[in-house]
mmCIF file of C-alpha atoms in Angstrom:
data_model
loop_
_atom_site.group_PDB
_atom_site.id
_atom_site.type_symbol
_atom_site.label_atom_id
_atom_site.label_comp_id
_atom_site.label_asym_id
_atom_site.label_seq_id
_atom_site.Cartn_x
_atom_site.Cartn_y
_atom_site.Cartn_z
ATOM 1 C CA MET A 1 -125.341 90.107 -111.636
ATOM 2 C CA VAL A 2 -123.451 91.309 -108.244
ATOM 3 C CA TRP A 3 -126.732 90.635 -105.881
ATOM 4 C CA LYS A 4 -126.952 86.666 -107.148
ATOM 5 C CA LYS A 5 -123.451 86.631 -106.777
ATOM 6 C CA ARG A 6 -122.940 87.871 -103.146
ATOM 7 C CA ARG A 7 -126.659 86.075 -102.075
ATOM 8 C CA LEU A 8 -125.299 82.532 -103.259
ATOM 9 C CA GLU A 9 -122.394 82.628 -101.288
ATOM 10 C CA ALA A 10 -124.673 83.128 -98.350
ATOM 11 C CA VAL A 11 -128.286 81.190 -99.275
ATOM 12 C CA SER A 12 -128.748 78.140 -100.903
ATOM 13 C CA GLY A 13 -129.866 78.237 -104.697
ATOM 14 C CA SER A 14 -133.689 77.803 -103.695
ATOM 15 C CA SER A 15 -133.609 80.737 -101.417
ATOM 16 C CA VAL A 16 -132.107 82.672 -104.068
ATOM 17 C CA ARG A 17 -134.678 81.915 -106.883
ATOM 18 C CA ARG A 18 -137.716 82.764 -104.209
ATOM 19 C CA GLU A 19 -135.754 86.250 -103.673
ATOM 20 C CA ARG A 20 -135.630 86.870 -106.824
ATOM 21 C CA ASN A 21 -138.437 86.040 -108.003
ATOM 22 C CA LEU A 22 -140.246 88.537 -104.783
ATOM 23 C CA LEU A 23 -138.114 91.401 -105.959
ATOM 24 C CA ASN A 24 -138.586 91.091 -109.696
ATOM 25 C CA ASN A 25 -142.340 90.517 -109.523
ATOM 26 C CA ALA A 26 -142.236 93.798 -106.995
ATOM 27 C CA LEU A 27 -140.215 95.453 -109.651
ATOM 28 C CA GLU A 28 -142.663 94.874 -112.238
ATOM 29 C CA ILE A 29 -145.811 96.126 -110.803
ATOM 30 C CA GLY A 30 -143.619 99.231 -109.902
ATOM 31 C CA ARG A 31 -142.661 99.472 -113.644
ATOM 32 C CA LYS A 32 -145.702 98.615 -115.216
ATOM 33 C CA GLU A 33 -148.507 99.814 -112.832
ATOM 34 C CA TRP A 34 -146.904 102.853 -111.306
ATOM 35 C CA GLY A 35 -144.208 103.745 -113.708
ATOM 36 C CA TRP A 36 -141.774 104.129 -111.125
ATOM 37 C CA ILE A 37 -139.092 102.661 -113.432
ATOM 38 C CA LYS A 38 -138.381 102.053 -117.278
ATOM 39 C CA LEU A 39 -136.393 98.914 -116.978
ATOM 40 C CA ASN A 40 -136.659 96.254 -114.401
ATOM 41 C CA PRO A 41 -133.453 94.686 -113.613
ATOM 42 C CA PHE A 42 -134.085 91.445 -112.412
ATOM 43 C CA GLU A 43 -135.208 90.685 -115.823
ATOM 44 C CA ARG A 44 -131.498 90.208 -117.000
ATOM 45 C CA VAL A 45 -130.716 87.913 -114.072
ATOM 46 C CA ARG A 46 -131.263 84.158 -114.650
ATOM 47 C CA ARG A 47 -132.857 81.952 -111.742
ATOM 48 C CA PRO A 48 -130.065 79.721 -110.302
ATOM 49 C CA LYS A 49 -130.414 76.169 -111.725
ATOM 50 C CA ASP A 50 -132.275 73.497 -109.474
ATOM 51 C CA GLY A 51 -130.140 72.635 -106.743
ATOM 52 C CA GLN A 52 -129.054 68.978 -106.514
ATOM 53 C CA PRO A 53 -129.769 67.025 -103.134
ATOM 54 C CA LYS A 54 -127.684 68.317 -100.114
ATOM 55 C CA GLU A 55 -124.690 66.352 -100.117
ATOM 56 C CA ARG A 56 -123.140 68.621 -97.722
ATOM 57 C CA THR A 57 -122.612 68.217 -93.756
ATOM 58 C CA ALA A 58 -120.120 69.770 -91.729
ATOM 59 C CA THR A 59 -117.711 67.449 -89.961
ATOM 60 C CA ASP A 60 -116.840 67.885 -86.363
ATOM 61 C CA GLU A 61 -113.298 69.758 -87.411
ATOM 62 C CA GLU A 62 -115.278 72.221 -89.708
ATOM 63 C CA VAL A 63 -117.537 72.656 -86.566
ATOM 64 C CA ARG A 64 -114.855 73.412 -84.020
ATOM 65 C CA LYS A 65 -113.061 75.713 -86.724
ATOM 66 C CA ILE A 66 -116.327 77.741 -87.366
ATOM 67 C CA LEU A 67 -116.851 77.942 -83.772
ATOM 68 C CA GLY A 68 -113.290 79.362 -83.144
ATOM 69 C CA CYS A 69 -114.032 82.398 -85.602
ATOM 70 C CA ALA A 70 -117.714 82.674 -84.053
ATOM 71 C CA SER A 71 -118.946 85.517 -81.757
ATOM 72 C CA ASP A 72 -121.117 84.322 -78.888
ATOM 73 C CA ALA A 73 -124.523 84.889 -80.941
ATOM 74 C CA MET A 74 -123.384 83.250 -83.548
ATOM 75 C CA ALA A 75 -121.722 80.165 -81.565
ATOM 76 C CA GLY A 76 -125.195 79.836 -79.802
ATOM 77 C CA CYS A 77 -127.167 79.703 -82.986
ATOM 78 C CA ILE A 78 -124.652 77.257 -84.374
ATOM 79 C CA SER A 79 -124.798 75.156 -81.595
ATOM 80 C CA PHE A 80 -128.674 75.736 -81.438
ATOM 81 C CA SER A 81 -129.143 74.475 -85.140
ATOM 82 C CA LEU A 82 -126.951 71.392 -84.990
ATOM 83 C CA GLU A 83 -128.819 70.095 -81.919
ATOM 84 C CA THR A 84 -132.348 71.085 -83.557
ATOM 85 C CA GLY A 85 -131.851 70.984 -87.253
ATOM 86 C CA MET A 86 -133.824 74.268 -87.496
ATOM 87 C CA ARG A 87 -133.197 77.130 -90.113
ATOM 88 C CA ALA A 88 -132.044 80.502 -89.857
ATOM 89 C CA SER A 89 -135.115 81.911 -90.492
ATOM 90 C CA GLU A 90 -136.693 79.682 -87.660
ATOM 91 C CA ILE A 91 -133.789 80.542 -85.394
ATOM 92 C CA ALA A 92 -134.151 84.247 -86.100
ATOM 93 C CA ASP A 93 -137.508 84.550 -85.466
ATOM 94 C CA LEU A 94 -137.663 82.111 -82.410
ATOM 95 C CA LYS A 95 -139.855 84.015 -79.426
ATOM 96 C CA GLU A 96 -141.065 81.218 -77.498
ATOM 97 C CA ILE A 97 -139.476 78.077 -75.208
ATOM 98 C CA THR A 98 -142.055 76.080 -73.126
ATOM 99 C CA GLY A 99 -140.056 73.839 -70.931
ATOM 100 C CA ASN A 100 -137.972 71.903 -73.294
ATOM 101 C CA VAL A 101 -139.739 72.698 -76.681
ATOM 102 C CA ALA A 102 -139.100 75.304 -79.272
ATOM 103 C CA ILE A 103 -142.531 76.740 -80.431
ATOM 104 C CA LEU A 104 -142.447 78.031 -84.045
ATOM 105 C CA LEU A 105 -145.272 80.017 -85.178
ATOM 106 C CA ASP A 106 -144.925 80.520 -88.859
ATOM 107 C CA THR A 107 -142.248 78.136 -90.472
ATOM 108 C CA LYS A 108 -141.224 77.476 -94.240
ATOM 109 C CA ASN A 109 -144.565 75.459 -94.815
ATOM 110 C CA GLY A 110 -146.923 77.758 -93.256
ATOM 111 C CA THR A 111 -147.515 75.820 -90.323
ATOM 112 C CA ARG A 112 -147.231 75.788 -86.543
ATOM 113 C CA ARG A 113 -144.512 73.612 -85.395
ATOM 114 C CA GLU A 114 -143.272 72.340 -81.961
ATOM 115 C CA VAL A 115 -139.397 71.339 -81.838
ATOM 116 C CA PRO A 116 -138.343 69.417 -78.871
ATOM 117 C CA LEU A 117 -135.085 70.491 -77.353
ATOM 118 C CA SER A 118 -131.674 68.669 -76.137
ATOM 119 C CA ALA A 119 -130.324 69.691 -72.716
ATOM 120 C CA ALA A 120 -127.549 71.537 -75.189
ATOM 121 C CA ALA A 121 -130.093 73.283 -77.598
ATOM 122 C CA ILE A 122 -131.598 74.890 -73.893
ATOM 123 C CA ALA A 123 -128.053 75.717 -72.842
ATOM 124 C CA ALA A 124 -127.103 77.394 -76.008
ATOM 125 C CA TRP A 125 -130.651 79.497 -75.650
ATOM 126 C CA LYS A 126 -130.118 80.720 -72.272
ATOM 127 C CA GLU A 127 -126.520 81.518 -73.166
ATOM 128 C CA GLY A 128 -127.634 83.759 -76.027
ATOM 129 C CA GLY A 129 -130.652 84.375 -76.887
ATOM 130 C CA PHE A 130 -128.957 85.191 -80.297
ATOM 131 C CA GLY A 131 -130.912 88.316 -81.945
ATOM 132 C CA LEU A 132 -129.783 88.334 -85.049
ATOM 133 C CA THR A 133 -131.805 88.192 -88.061
ATOM 134 C CA ALA A 134 -131.623 85.053 -90.901
ATOM 135 C CA GLY A 135 -129.948 87.139 -93.381
ATOM 136 C CA SER A 136 -127.233 87.973 -90.571
ATOM 137 C CA ILE A 137 -126.902 84.260 -89.415
ATOM 138 C CA SER A 138 -126.103 83.470 -93.164
ATOM 139 C CA ALA A 139 -123.997 86.181 -94.098
ATOM 140 C CA LEU A 140 -121.628 85.669 -90.563
ATOM 141 C CA PHE A 141 -121.628 81.838 -91.179
ATOM 142 C CA ALA A 142 -120.209 81.978 -94.904
ATOM 143 C CA ARG A 143 -117.831 84.760 -93.382
ATOM 144 C CA TYR A 144 -116.551 82.327 -90.679
ATOM 145 C CA ALA A 145 -116.492 79.609 -93.102
ATOM 146 C CA LYS A 146 -114.272 81.519 -95.552
ATOM 147 C CA GLU A 147 -112.129 82.543 -92.631
ATOM 148 C CA ALA A 148 -111.640 78.998 -91.265
ATOM 149 C CA LYS A 149 -110.850 78.478 -95.109
ATOM 150 C CA ILE A 150 -113.882 75.885 -95.573
ATOM 151 C CA GLU A 151 -115.274 75.232 -98.734
ATOM 152 C CA GLY A 152 -118.844 74.687 -99.899
ATOM 153 C CA LEU A 153 -120.436 74.885 -96.324
ATOM 154 C CA THR A 154 -123.461 77.100 -95.747
ATOM 155 C CA PHE A 155 -125.573 77.513 -92.523
ATOM 156 C CA HIS A 156 -128.167 75.328 -94.158
ATOM 157 C CA CYS A 157 -125.847 72.561 -94.041
ATOM 158 C CA LEU A 158 -126.208 72.299 -90.620
ATOM 159 C CA ARG A 159 -129.798 70.893 -90.949
ATOM 160 C CA ARG A 160 -128.501 68.053 -93.186
ATOM 161 C CA THR A 161 -125.584 67.651 -90.501
ATOM 162 C CA ALA A 162 -128.093 67.687 -87.459
ATOM 163 C CA ALA A 163 -130.343 65.383 -89.293
ATOM 164 C CA THR A 164 -127.380 62.713 -89.933
ATOM 165 C CA ARG A 165 -126.800 63.088 -86.187
ATOM 166 C CA LEU A 166 -130.398 62.698 -84.972
ATOM 167 C CA SER A 167 -131.080 59.892 -87.485
ATOM 168 C CA LYS A 168 -129.147 57.560 -84.843
ATOM 169 C CA LYS A 169 -131.537 58.384 -82.069
ATOM 170 C CA LEU A 170 -134.684 58.714 -83.945
ATOM 171 C CA THR A 171 -137.212 56.989 -86.041
ATOM 172 C CA VAL A 172 -137.731 58.174 -89.708
ATOM 173 C CA TRP A 173 -140.989 59.286 -88.134
ATOM 174 C CA GLU A 174 -140.167 61.273 -85.082
ATOM 175 C CA LEU A 175 -137.578 63.532 -87.559
ATOM 176 C CA CYS A 176 -140.157 64.275 -89.721
ATOM 177 C CA SER A 177 -142.483 65.502 -86.835
ATOM 178 C CA MET A 178 -139.457 67.392 -85.797
ATOM 179 C CA PHE A 179 -138.011 68.815 -88.964
ATOM 180 C CA GLY A 180 -141.676 69.374 -89.858
ATOM 181 C CA TRP A 181 -141.139 67.104 -93.175
ATOM 182 C CA LYS A 182 -144.920 65.595 -94.390
ATOM 183 C CA ASP A 183 -143.156 63.352 -97.046
ATOM 184 C CA PRO A 184 -140.545 60.685 -95.521
ATOM 185 C CA LYS A 185 -138.723 60.785 -98.409
ATOM 186 C CA ILE A 186 -137.672 64.071 -98.157
ATOM 187 C CA PRO A 187 -135.114 63.555 -95.336
ATOM 188 C CA MET A 188 -133.609 60.570 -97.686
ATOM 189 C CA ARG A 189 -133.270 62.041 -100.638
ATOM 190 C CA HIS A 190 -132.254 66.025 -99.486
ATOM 191 C CA TYR A 191 -131.126 65.789 -95.659
ATOM 192 C CA TYR A 192 -129.728 62.515 -94.278
ATOM 193 C CA ALA A 193 -126.387 61.204 -94.991
ATOM 194 C CA PRO A 194 -125.667 58.014 -93.732
ATOM 195 C CA ASN A 195 -122.128 56.586 -92.832
ATOM 196 C CA THR A 196 -121.551 53.773 -95.352
ATOM 197 C CA GLU A 197 -118.556 52.420 -92.946
ATOM 198 C CA GLU A 198 -121.415 52.164 -89.847
ATOM 199 C CA ILE A 199 -123.533 50.613 -91.938
ATOM 200 C CA ALA A 200 -120.901 47.918 -92.719
ATOM 201 C CA ARG A 201 -119.759 47.220 -89.456
ATOM 202 C CA LYS A 202 -123.647 46.305 -88.574
ATOM 203 C CA LEU A 203 -123.812 43.577 -90.904
#
């Protein structure tokens, strides 16, 4: 289905699965209870396979190329995400920054979270304020990556890139607090990409 193909170009498979389930349920109610439609088109849309651990991070060169294509608002979103690890939806919904802390009232986990901000993150916010929806952020990033001829990189990959960078400064527990992870195994399995050469140099 064209819808699934286009959404997979912009967001992760897990996001497409959630969207597909939501739309499918809504259309089923319209079909069964209200009689608005005879056929639910999402019955034929297969759910994307469960995603493998996220293995893609953005290199400095890739970030430079995408920033070169981006609008001012998107450049701010990209820089902010790399400094904070915040998702597109969290950046789009962000309304309050107090001092050097971003207040997230409604996160993916359904809980309030406070995200500490670096000087670079605060500067990015002050310069832009962004004003983009989550869907626009993901779609525009996909377009810029395509223009820069970069494959396999989505906006969500910046979350893993941020986690990998911040792991050099923060403990696992600090990362979990900042990123909203309740299980410390999550960053090790999905979001942290250690540089084996750097580890070898420490031995």
